[in-house]
Coordinates of C-alpha atoms and ligand atoms in Angstrom, one line a residue:
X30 CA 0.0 0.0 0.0
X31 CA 1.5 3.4 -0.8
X32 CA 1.5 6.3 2.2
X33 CA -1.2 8.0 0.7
X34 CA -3.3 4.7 0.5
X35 CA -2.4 4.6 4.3
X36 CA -2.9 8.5 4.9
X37 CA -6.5 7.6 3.5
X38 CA -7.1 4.4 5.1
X39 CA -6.5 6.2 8.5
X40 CA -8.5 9.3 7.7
X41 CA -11.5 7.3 6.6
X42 CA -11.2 4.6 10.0
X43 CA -11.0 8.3 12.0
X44 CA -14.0 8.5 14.6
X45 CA -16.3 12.1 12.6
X46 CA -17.3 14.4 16.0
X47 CA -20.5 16.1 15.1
X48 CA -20.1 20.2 15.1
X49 CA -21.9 20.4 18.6
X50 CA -19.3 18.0 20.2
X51 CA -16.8 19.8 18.9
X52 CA -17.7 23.3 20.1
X53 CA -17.4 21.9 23.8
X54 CA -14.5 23.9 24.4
X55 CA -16.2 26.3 21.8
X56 CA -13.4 29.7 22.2
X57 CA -10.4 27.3 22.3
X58 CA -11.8 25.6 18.9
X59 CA -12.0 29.4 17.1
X60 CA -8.7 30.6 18.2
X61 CA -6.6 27.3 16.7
X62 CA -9.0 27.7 13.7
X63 CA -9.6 30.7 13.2
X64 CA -6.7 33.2 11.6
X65 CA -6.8 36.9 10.7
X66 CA -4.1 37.5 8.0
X67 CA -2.7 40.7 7.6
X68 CA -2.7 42.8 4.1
X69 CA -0.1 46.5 3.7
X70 CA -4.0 47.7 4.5
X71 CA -6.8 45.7 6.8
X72 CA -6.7 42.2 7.2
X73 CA -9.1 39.1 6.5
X74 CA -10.1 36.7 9.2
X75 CA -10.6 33.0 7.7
X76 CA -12.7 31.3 10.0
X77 CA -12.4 27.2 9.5
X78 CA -14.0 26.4 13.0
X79 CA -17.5 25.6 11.9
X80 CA -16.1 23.1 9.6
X81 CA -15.7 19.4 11.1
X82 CA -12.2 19.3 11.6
X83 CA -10.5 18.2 14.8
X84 CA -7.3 17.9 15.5
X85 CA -7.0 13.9 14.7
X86 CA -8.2 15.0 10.7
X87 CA -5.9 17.6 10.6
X88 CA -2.9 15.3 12.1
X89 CA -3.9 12.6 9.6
X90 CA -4.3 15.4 6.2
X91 CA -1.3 16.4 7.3
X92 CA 0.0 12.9 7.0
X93 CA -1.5 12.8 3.3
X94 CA -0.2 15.9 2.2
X95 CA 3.4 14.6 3.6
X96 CA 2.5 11.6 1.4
X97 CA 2.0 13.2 -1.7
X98 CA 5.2 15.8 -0.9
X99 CA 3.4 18.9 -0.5
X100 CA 6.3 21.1 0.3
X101 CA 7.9 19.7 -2.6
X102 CA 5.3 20.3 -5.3
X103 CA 4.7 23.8 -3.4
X104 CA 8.2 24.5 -4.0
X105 CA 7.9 23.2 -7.7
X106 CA 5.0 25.8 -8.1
X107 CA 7.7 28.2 -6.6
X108 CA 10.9 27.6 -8.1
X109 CA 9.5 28.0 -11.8
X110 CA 9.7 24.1 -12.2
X111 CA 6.9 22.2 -14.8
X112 CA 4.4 21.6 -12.6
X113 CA 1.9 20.9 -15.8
X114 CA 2.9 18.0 -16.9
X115 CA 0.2 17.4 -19.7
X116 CA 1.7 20.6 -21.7
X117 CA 5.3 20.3 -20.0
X118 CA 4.7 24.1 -18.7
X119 CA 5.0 26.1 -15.5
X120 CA 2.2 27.7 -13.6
X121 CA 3.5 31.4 -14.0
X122 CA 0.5 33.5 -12.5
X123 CA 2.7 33.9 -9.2
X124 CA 5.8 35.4 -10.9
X125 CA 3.0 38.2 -12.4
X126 CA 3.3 39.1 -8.1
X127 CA 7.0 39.0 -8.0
X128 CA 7.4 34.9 -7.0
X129 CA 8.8 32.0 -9.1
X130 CA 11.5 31.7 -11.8
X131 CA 13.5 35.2 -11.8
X132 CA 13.4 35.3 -15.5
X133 CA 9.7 34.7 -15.2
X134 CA 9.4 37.5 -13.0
X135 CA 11.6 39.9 -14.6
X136 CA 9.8 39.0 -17.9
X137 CA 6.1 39.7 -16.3
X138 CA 7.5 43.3 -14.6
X139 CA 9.0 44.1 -18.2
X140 CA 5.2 43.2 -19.8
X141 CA 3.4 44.8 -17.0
X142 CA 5.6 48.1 -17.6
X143 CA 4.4 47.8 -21.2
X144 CA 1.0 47.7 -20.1
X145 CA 1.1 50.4 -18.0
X146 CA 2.7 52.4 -20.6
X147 CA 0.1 52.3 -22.9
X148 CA -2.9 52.6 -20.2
X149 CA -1.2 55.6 -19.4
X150 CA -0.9 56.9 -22.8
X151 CA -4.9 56.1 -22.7
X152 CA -5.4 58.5 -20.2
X153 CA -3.5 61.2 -21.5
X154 CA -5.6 61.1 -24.9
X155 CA -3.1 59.3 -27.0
X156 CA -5.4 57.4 -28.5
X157 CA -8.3 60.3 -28.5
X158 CA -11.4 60.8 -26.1
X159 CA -11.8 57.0 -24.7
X160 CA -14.8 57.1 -22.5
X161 CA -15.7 53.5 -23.0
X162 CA -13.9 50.1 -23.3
X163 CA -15.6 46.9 -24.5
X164 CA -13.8 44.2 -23.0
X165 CA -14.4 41.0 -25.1
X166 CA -13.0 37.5 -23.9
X167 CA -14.4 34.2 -22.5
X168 CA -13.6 32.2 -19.7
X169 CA -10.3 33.0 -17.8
X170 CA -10.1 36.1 -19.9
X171 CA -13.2 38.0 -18.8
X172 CA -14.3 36.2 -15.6
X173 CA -11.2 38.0 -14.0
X174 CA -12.1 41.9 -15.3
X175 CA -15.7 41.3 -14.9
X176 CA -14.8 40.3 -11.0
X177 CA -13.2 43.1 -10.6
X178 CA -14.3 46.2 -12.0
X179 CA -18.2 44.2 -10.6
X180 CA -16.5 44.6 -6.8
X181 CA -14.2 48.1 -7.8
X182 CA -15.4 50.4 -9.9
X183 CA -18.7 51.0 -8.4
X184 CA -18.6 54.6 -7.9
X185 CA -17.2 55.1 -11.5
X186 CA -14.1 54.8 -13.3
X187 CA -11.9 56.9 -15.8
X188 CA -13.3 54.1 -18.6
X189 CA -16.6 52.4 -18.1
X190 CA -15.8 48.7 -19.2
X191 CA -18.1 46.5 -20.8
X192 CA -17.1 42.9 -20.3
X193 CA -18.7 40.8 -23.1
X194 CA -18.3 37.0 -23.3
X195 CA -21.0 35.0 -24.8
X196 CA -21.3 34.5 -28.6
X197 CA -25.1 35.3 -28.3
X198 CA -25.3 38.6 -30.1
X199 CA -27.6 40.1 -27.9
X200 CA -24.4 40.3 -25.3
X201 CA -22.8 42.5 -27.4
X202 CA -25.3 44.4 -28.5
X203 CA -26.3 45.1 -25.1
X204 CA -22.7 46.6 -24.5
X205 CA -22.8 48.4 -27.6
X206 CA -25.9 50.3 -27.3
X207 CA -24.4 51.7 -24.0
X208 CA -21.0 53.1 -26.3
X209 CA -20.8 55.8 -28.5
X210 CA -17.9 54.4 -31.6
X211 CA -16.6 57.5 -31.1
X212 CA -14.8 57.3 -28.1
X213 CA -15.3 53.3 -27.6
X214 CA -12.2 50.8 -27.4
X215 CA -12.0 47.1 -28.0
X216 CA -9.9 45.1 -25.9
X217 CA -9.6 42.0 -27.6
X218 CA -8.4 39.3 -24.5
X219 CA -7.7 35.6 -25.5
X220 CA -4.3 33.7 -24.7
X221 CA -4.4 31.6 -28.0
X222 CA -5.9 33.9 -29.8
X223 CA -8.3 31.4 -31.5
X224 CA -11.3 31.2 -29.2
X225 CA -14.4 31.4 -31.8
X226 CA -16.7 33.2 -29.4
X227 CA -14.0 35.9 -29.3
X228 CA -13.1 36.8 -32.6
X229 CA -16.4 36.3 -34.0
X230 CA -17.6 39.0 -31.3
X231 CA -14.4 41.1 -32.5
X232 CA -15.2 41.2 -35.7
X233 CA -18.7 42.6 -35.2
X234 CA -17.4 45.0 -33.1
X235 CA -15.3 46.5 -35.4
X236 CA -18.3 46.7 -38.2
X237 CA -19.8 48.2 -35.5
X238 CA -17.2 50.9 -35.1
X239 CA -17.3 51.5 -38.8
X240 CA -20.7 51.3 -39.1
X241 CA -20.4 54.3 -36.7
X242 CA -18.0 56.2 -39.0
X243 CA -15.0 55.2 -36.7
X244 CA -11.8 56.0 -40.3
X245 CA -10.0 53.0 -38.6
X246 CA -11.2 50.6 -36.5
X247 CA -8.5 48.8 -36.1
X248 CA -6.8 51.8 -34.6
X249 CA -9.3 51.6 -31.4
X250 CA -8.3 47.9 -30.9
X251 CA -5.6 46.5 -28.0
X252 CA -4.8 42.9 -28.0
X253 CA -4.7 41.1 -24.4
X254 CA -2.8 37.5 -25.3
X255 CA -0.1 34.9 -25.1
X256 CA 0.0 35.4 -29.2
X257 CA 1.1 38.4 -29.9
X258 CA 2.2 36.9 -33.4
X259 CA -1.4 35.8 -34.2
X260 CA -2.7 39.1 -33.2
X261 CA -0.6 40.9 -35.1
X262 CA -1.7 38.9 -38.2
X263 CA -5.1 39.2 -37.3
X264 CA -4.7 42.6 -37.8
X265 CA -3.7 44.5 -34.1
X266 CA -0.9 47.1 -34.4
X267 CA 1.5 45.7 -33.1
X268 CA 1.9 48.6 -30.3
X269 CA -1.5 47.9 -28.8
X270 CA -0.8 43.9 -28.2
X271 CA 0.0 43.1 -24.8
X272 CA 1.3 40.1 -24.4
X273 CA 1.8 37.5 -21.7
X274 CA 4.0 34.5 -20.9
X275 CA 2.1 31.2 -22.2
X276 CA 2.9 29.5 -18.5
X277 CA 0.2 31.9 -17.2
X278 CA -2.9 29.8 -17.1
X279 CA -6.0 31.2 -18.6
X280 CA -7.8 30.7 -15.3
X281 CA -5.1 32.7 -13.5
X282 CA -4.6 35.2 -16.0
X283 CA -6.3 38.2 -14.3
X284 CA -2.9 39.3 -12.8
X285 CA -1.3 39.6 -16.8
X286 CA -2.5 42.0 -19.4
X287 CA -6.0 39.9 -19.4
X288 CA -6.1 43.0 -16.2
X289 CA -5.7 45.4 -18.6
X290 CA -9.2 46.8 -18.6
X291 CA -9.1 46.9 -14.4
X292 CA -5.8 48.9 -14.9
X293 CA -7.8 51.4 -17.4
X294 CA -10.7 51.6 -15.5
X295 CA -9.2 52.0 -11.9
X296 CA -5.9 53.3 -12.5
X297 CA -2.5 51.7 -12.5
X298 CA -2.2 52.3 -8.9
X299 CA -5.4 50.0 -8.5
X300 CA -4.4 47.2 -10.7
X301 CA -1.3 47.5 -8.6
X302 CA -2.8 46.8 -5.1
X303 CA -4.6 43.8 -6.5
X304 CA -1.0 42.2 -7.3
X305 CA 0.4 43.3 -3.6
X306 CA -2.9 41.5 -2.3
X307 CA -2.2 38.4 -4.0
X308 CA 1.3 38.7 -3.7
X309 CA 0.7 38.7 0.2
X310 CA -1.2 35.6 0.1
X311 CA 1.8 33.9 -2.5
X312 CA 4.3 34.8 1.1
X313 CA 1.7 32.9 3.3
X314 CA 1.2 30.2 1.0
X315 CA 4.8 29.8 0.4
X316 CA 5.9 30.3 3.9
X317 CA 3.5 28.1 6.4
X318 CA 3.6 25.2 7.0
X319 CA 1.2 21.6 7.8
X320 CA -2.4 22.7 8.9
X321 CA -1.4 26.5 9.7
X322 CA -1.1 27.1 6.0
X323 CA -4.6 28.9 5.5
X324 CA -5.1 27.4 1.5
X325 CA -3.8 23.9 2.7
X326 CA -6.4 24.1 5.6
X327 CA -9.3 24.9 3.5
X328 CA -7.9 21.9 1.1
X329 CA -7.9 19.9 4.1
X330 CA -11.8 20.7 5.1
X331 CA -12.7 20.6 1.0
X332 CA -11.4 17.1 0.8
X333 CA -13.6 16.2 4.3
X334 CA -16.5 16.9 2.8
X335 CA -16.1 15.5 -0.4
X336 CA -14.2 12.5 0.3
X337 CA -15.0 11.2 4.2
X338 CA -18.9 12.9 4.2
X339 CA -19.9 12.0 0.8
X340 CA -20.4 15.9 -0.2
X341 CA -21.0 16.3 -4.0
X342 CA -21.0 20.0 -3.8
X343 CA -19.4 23.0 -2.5
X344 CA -21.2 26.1 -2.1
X345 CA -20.2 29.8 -2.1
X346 CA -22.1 32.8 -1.2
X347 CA -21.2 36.6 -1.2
X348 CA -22.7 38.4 1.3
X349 CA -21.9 41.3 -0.2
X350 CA -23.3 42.8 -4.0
X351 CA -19.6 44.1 -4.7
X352 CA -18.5 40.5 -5.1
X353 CA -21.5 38.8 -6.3
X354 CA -19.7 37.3 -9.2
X355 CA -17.3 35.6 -7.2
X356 CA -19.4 32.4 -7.0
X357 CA -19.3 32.3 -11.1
X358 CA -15.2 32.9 -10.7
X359 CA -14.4 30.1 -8.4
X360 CA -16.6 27.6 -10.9
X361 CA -14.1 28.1 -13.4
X362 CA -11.3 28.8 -11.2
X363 CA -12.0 25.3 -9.3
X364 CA -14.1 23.3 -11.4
X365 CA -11.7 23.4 -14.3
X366 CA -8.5 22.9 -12.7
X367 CA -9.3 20.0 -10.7
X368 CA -12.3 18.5 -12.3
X369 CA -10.3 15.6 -13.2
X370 CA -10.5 12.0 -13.7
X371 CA -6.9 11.1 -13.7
X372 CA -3.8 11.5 -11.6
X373 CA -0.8 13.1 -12.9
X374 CA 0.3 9.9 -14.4
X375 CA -2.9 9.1 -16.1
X376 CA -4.4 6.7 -13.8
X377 CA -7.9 7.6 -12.8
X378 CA -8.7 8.3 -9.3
X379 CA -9.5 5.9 -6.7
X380 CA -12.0 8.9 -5.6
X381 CA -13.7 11.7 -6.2
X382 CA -11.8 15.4 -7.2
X383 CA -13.0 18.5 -6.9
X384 CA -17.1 18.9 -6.1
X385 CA -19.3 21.5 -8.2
X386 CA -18.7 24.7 -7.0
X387 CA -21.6 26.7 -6.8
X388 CA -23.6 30.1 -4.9
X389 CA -24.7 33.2 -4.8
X390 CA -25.4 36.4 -3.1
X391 CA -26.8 36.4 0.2
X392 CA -29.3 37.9 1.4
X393 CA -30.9 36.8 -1.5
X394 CA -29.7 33.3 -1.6
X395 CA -31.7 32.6 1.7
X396 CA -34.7 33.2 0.3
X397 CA -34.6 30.8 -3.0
X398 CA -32.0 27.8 -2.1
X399 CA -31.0 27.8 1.8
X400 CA -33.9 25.5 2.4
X401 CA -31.9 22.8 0.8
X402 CA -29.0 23.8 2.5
X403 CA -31.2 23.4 6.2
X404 CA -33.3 20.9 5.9
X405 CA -32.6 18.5 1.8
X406 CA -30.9 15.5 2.1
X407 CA -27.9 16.6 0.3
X408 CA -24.8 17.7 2.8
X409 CA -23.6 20.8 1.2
X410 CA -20.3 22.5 3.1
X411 CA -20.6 26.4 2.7
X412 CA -18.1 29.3 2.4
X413 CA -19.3 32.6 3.4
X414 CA -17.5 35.8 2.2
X415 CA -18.7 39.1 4.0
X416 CA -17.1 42.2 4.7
X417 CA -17.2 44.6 7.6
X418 CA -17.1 47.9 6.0
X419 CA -20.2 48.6 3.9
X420 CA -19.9 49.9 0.2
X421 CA -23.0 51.8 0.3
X422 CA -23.4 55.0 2.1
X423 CA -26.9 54.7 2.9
X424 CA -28.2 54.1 6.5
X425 CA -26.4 51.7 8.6
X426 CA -28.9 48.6 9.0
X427 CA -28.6 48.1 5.6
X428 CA -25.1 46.2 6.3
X429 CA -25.7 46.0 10.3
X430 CA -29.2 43.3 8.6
X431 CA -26.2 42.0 5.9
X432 CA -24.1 40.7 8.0
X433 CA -26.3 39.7 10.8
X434 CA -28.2 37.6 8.1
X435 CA -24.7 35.7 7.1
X436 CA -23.7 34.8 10.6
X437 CA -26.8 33.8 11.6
X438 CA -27.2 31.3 8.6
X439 CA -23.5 29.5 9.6
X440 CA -25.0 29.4 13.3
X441 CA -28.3 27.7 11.9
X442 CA -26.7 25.4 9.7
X443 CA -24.4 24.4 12.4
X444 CA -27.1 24.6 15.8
X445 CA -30.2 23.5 13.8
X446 CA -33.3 23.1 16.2
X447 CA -34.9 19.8 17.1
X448 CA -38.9 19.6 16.7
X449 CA -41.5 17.0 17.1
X450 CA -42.6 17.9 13.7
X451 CA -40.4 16.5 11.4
X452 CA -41.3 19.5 8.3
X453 CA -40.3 21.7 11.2
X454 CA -37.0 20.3 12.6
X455 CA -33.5 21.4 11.3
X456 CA -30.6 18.6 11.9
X457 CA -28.5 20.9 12.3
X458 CA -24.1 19.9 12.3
X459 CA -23.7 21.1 8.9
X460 CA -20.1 22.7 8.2
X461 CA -19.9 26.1 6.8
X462 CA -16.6 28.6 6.6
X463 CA -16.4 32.1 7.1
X464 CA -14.0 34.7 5.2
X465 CA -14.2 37.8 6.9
X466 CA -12.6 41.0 4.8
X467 CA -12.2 44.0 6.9
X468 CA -13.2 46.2 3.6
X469 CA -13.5 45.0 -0.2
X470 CA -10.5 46.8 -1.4
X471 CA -8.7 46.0 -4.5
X472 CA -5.7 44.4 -2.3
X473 CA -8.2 42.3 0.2
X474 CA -9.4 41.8 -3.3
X475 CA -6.6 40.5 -4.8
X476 CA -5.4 37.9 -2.0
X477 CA -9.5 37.0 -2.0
X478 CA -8.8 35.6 -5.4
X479 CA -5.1 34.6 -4.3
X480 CA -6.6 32.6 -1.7
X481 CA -8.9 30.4 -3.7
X482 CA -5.9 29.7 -6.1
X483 CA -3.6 28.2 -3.6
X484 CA -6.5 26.6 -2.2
X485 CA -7.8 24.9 -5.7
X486 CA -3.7 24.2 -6.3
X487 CA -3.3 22.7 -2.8
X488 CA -6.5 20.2 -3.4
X489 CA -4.9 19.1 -6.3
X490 CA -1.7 18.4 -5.0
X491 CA -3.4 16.3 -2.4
X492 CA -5.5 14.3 -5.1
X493 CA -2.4 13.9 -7.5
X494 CA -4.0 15.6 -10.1
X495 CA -2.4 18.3 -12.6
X496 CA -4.9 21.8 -11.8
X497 CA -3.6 23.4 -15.0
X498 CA -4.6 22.1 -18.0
X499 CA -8.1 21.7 -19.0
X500 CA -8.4 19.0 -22.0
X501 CA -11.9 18.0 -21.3
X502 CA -12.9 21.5 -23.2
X503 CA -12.1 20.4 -26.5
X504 CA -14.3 17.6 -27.4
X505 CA -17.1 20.0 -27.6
X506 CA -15.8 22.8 -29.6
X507 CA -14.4 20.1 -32.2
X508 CA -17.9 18.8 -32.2
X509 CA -19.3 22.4 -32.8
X510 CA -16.5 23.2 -35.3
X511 CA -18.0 20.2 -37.7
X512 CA -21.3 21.5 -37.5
X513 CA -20.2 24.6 -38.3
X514 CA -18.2 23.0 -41.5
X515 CA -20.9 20.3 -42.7
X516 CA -20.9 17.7 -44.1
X517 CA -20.0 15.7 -40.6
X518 CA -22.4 12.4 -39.1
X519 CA -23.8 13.3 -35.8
X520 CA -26.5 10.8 -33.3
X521 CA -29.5 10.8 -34.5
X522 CA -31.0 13.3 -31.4
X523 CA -27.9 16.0 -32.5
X524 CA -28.8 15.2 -36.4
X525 CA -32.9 15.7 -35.4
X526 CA -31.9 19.2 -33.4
X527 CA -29.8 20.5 -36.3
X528 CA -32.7 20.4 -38.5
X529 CA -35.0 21.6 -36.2
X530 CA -32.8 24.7 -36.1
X531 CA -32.5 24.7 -39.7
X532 CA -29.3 24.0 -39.8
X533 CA -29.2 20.3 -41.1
Ligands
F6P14 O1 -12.5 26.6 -23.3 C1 -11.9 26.8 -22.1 C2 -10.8 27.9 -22.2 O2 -9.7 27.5 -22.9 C3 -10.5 28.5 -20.8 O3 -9.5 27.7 -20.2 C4 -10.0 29.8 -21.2 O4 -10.0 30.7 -20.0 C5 -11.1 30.2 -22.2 O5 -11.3 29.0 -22.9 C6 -10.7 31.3 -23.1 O6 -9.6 31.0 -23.9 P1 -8.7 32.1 -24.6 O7 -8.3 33.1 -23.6 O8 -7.6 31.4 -25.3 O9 -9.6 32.8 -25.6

């Protein structure tokens, strides 16, 4: 049996304390569980002590992580090393925040001083009046910007950004009919430079910009990518392409020129404090060690749930409007790194990997799906992410009833009440997590994101699993790519919808 088979083996033989037992010595539990990390500005607390760890599962993840050399693919990650071995790359979104390979770094601060360069000479007119930028990218390369300039640029920016992703037309119709051509930029962001979606969406927004009696619309278009050759070609001077280093994941590419528009629309001093963030988390990730490493903790407690209680999902709710597209983030951020079926060396898993990620926005969560989360028969561990400052200046209850509202729920789910009546009773010992920003800021912002990174990294070194490639994409989009060439043979359902839709 190998040590993690044996690292398993115990976990899954150790005795499972219900939440009540193990708030006995309730203030002692919260101070070994709970950890308030400090940022250049505020802090975030990251409360683990509702979930249903105990000292023996943390002793015996400890044990598995020791087993499948943690610190040693940690320090992979950090020295620069290949640590995807699918495309025989490194995972450079840390050196974007000054950690990893030194050439990596030096070659991110080089592109980032490009980038700022140019959003600079944006502000200064160089390019004309530019009062609105649409952002167009999919995946990794809008999920990022939407996030941020969502939870950032609330109370207006320099450049309202309109983040566009989905091929649907009426997406970027919607963002047009906000722009005037006139003073509208298109930031084209895709790392291959090939995502149909994308270009298609590029194209008709620069016949939209000539429709609008923009001379040259390719003048008004910067190129966020990892190919800055196919960009060119495609038809981007080659002073508005912005490149990046092909080892930075699309997933974690928010920290690369894919942050361009958060840069435009905040300032470069904005953009900046989202890399400190992160880069604060990168030292803590780095730098602790066993169960008092915060990601590697919340590893620990995801792999609980999904592997020793059976838990199928994971859910996330912002208790907070600023970050309300958090929950869509971590789905890709999580679900497509380490929704795997095989280890690193192509054996498939003994066990489940990562669970669906999924949430919302509380308040209004509660009042549409916490009824499952109470009283179904599904076990569903929760993360809630609140803040203590309020982003709204209007009276106080407003965020006093917020965050009332998202304690209480982690109190319920953990206390629930007994009652003769069964439609009435609530089981109660159901894990939840708390991460407690003292202010959304664009740094608390940027280790936020950080964070859930390490986290979704640390999970997959525990599994064995590679986080950073994401081959189980591409089977689709060949598919669609034959329909859209014809002449391909499809099942008889996908042949009976095609010519349903007229187009069979
Ligand atoms: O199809 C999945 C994916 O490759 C993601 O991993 C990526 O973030 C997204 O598509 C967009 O890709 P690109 O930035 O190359 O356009």
């Amino acid at each position: 049996m190998t040590t993690a088979a044996f690292a398993w083996q115990n976990l899954h033989a150790l005795p499972r304390p219900g939440l009540a037992e193990l708030f006995h010595h309730g203030e002692a539990r919260v101070a070994a569980l709970s950890a308030r990390l400090a940022l250049g500005e505020g802090a975030i607390t990251f409360d683990w002590s509702k979930t249903h760890l105990d000292a023996a599962h943390l002793a015996g993840f400890e044990a598995l992580a020791q087993a499948m050399d943690f610190d040693g693919r940690r320090a992979a990650l950090f020295a620069g090393d290949i640590v995807n071995t699918t495309e025989q790359r490194p995972a450079e979104h840390i050196a974007q925040r000054g950690f990893g390979k030194d050439s990596a770094v030096e070659e991110a601060a080089a592109l980032h001083a490009r980038m700022r360069a140019l959003v600079d000479a944006i502000h200064s007119g160089v390019l004309g009046e530019v009062r609105h930028c649409i952002h167009i990218g999919i995946g990794g390369s809008a999920l990022g910007p939407a996030l941020a300039l969502d939870a950032l640029a609330r109370d207006g920016a320099g450049v309202e950004i309109h983040v566009v992703s989905n091929i649907d037309g009426c997406a970027l119709e919607a963002a047009m009919a906000r722009c005037d051509p006139a003073t509208t930029l298109i930031a084209l962001a895709s790392k291959t430079f090939t995502t149909i979606e994308t270009l298609t969406n590029a194209r008709s927004a620069l016949a939209w910009l000539e429709a609008g009696g923009v001379a040259d619309p390719h003048g008004r278009l910067v190129a966020l990518t990892a190919a800055p050759e196919r960009a060119v070609a495609w038809g981007v001077d080659e002073t508005r392409v912005l490149p990046f280093g092909e080892g930075v994941g699309g997933r974690y590419s928010l920290w690369s020129s894919i942050g361009f528009p958060v840069a435009l629309a905040l300032g470069w001093d904005g953009f900046a404090a989202m890399l400190a963030g992160a880069a604060a988390i990168d030292a803590h990730f780095r730098d602790a060690t066993g169960a008092a490493n915060l990601c590697l903790r919340a590893a620990f407690a995801d792999l609980y749930y999904t592997h020793l209680a059976g838990c199928q999902t994971r859910a996330c709710f912002a208790y907070d409007e600023r970050l309300r597209l958090l929950p869509a983030y971590l789905q890709q951020l999580e679900m497509e790194s380490n929704g795997k079926r095989v280890d690193v060396n192509g054996v498939p898993l003994a066990g489940p990997s990562a669970p669906i990620t999924w949430g919302g926005t509380g308040t209004d969560a509660q009042h549409a799906v916490f009824q499952l989360l109470h009283q179904g028969t599904l076990d569903v561990p929760v993360d809630f992410i609140a803040a203590i400052a309020p982003g709204d200046d209007l009276d106080p209850a407003h965020h006093r009833i917020l965050l009332t509202n998202c304690f209480a729920q982690g109190a319920a789910l953990m206390a629930g009440k007994p009652s003769r009546d069964g439609a009435r009773a609530y089981p109660g010992n159901r894990g939840s997590a708390t991460i407690l920003l003292d202010d959304v800021t664009a740094e608390s912002l940027g280790a936020l994101i950080a964070f859930h990174e390490h986290r979704t990294f640390a999970n997959a070194v525990l599994l064995g699993i590679n986080p950073f490639d994401q081959f189980g994409v591409e089977l689709g989009k060949d598919i669609a790519r034959q329909m859209e060439k014809g002449g391909a043979h499809f099942d008889a359902s996908t042949t009976a919808l095609l010519r349903a839709a007229g187009l069979g």
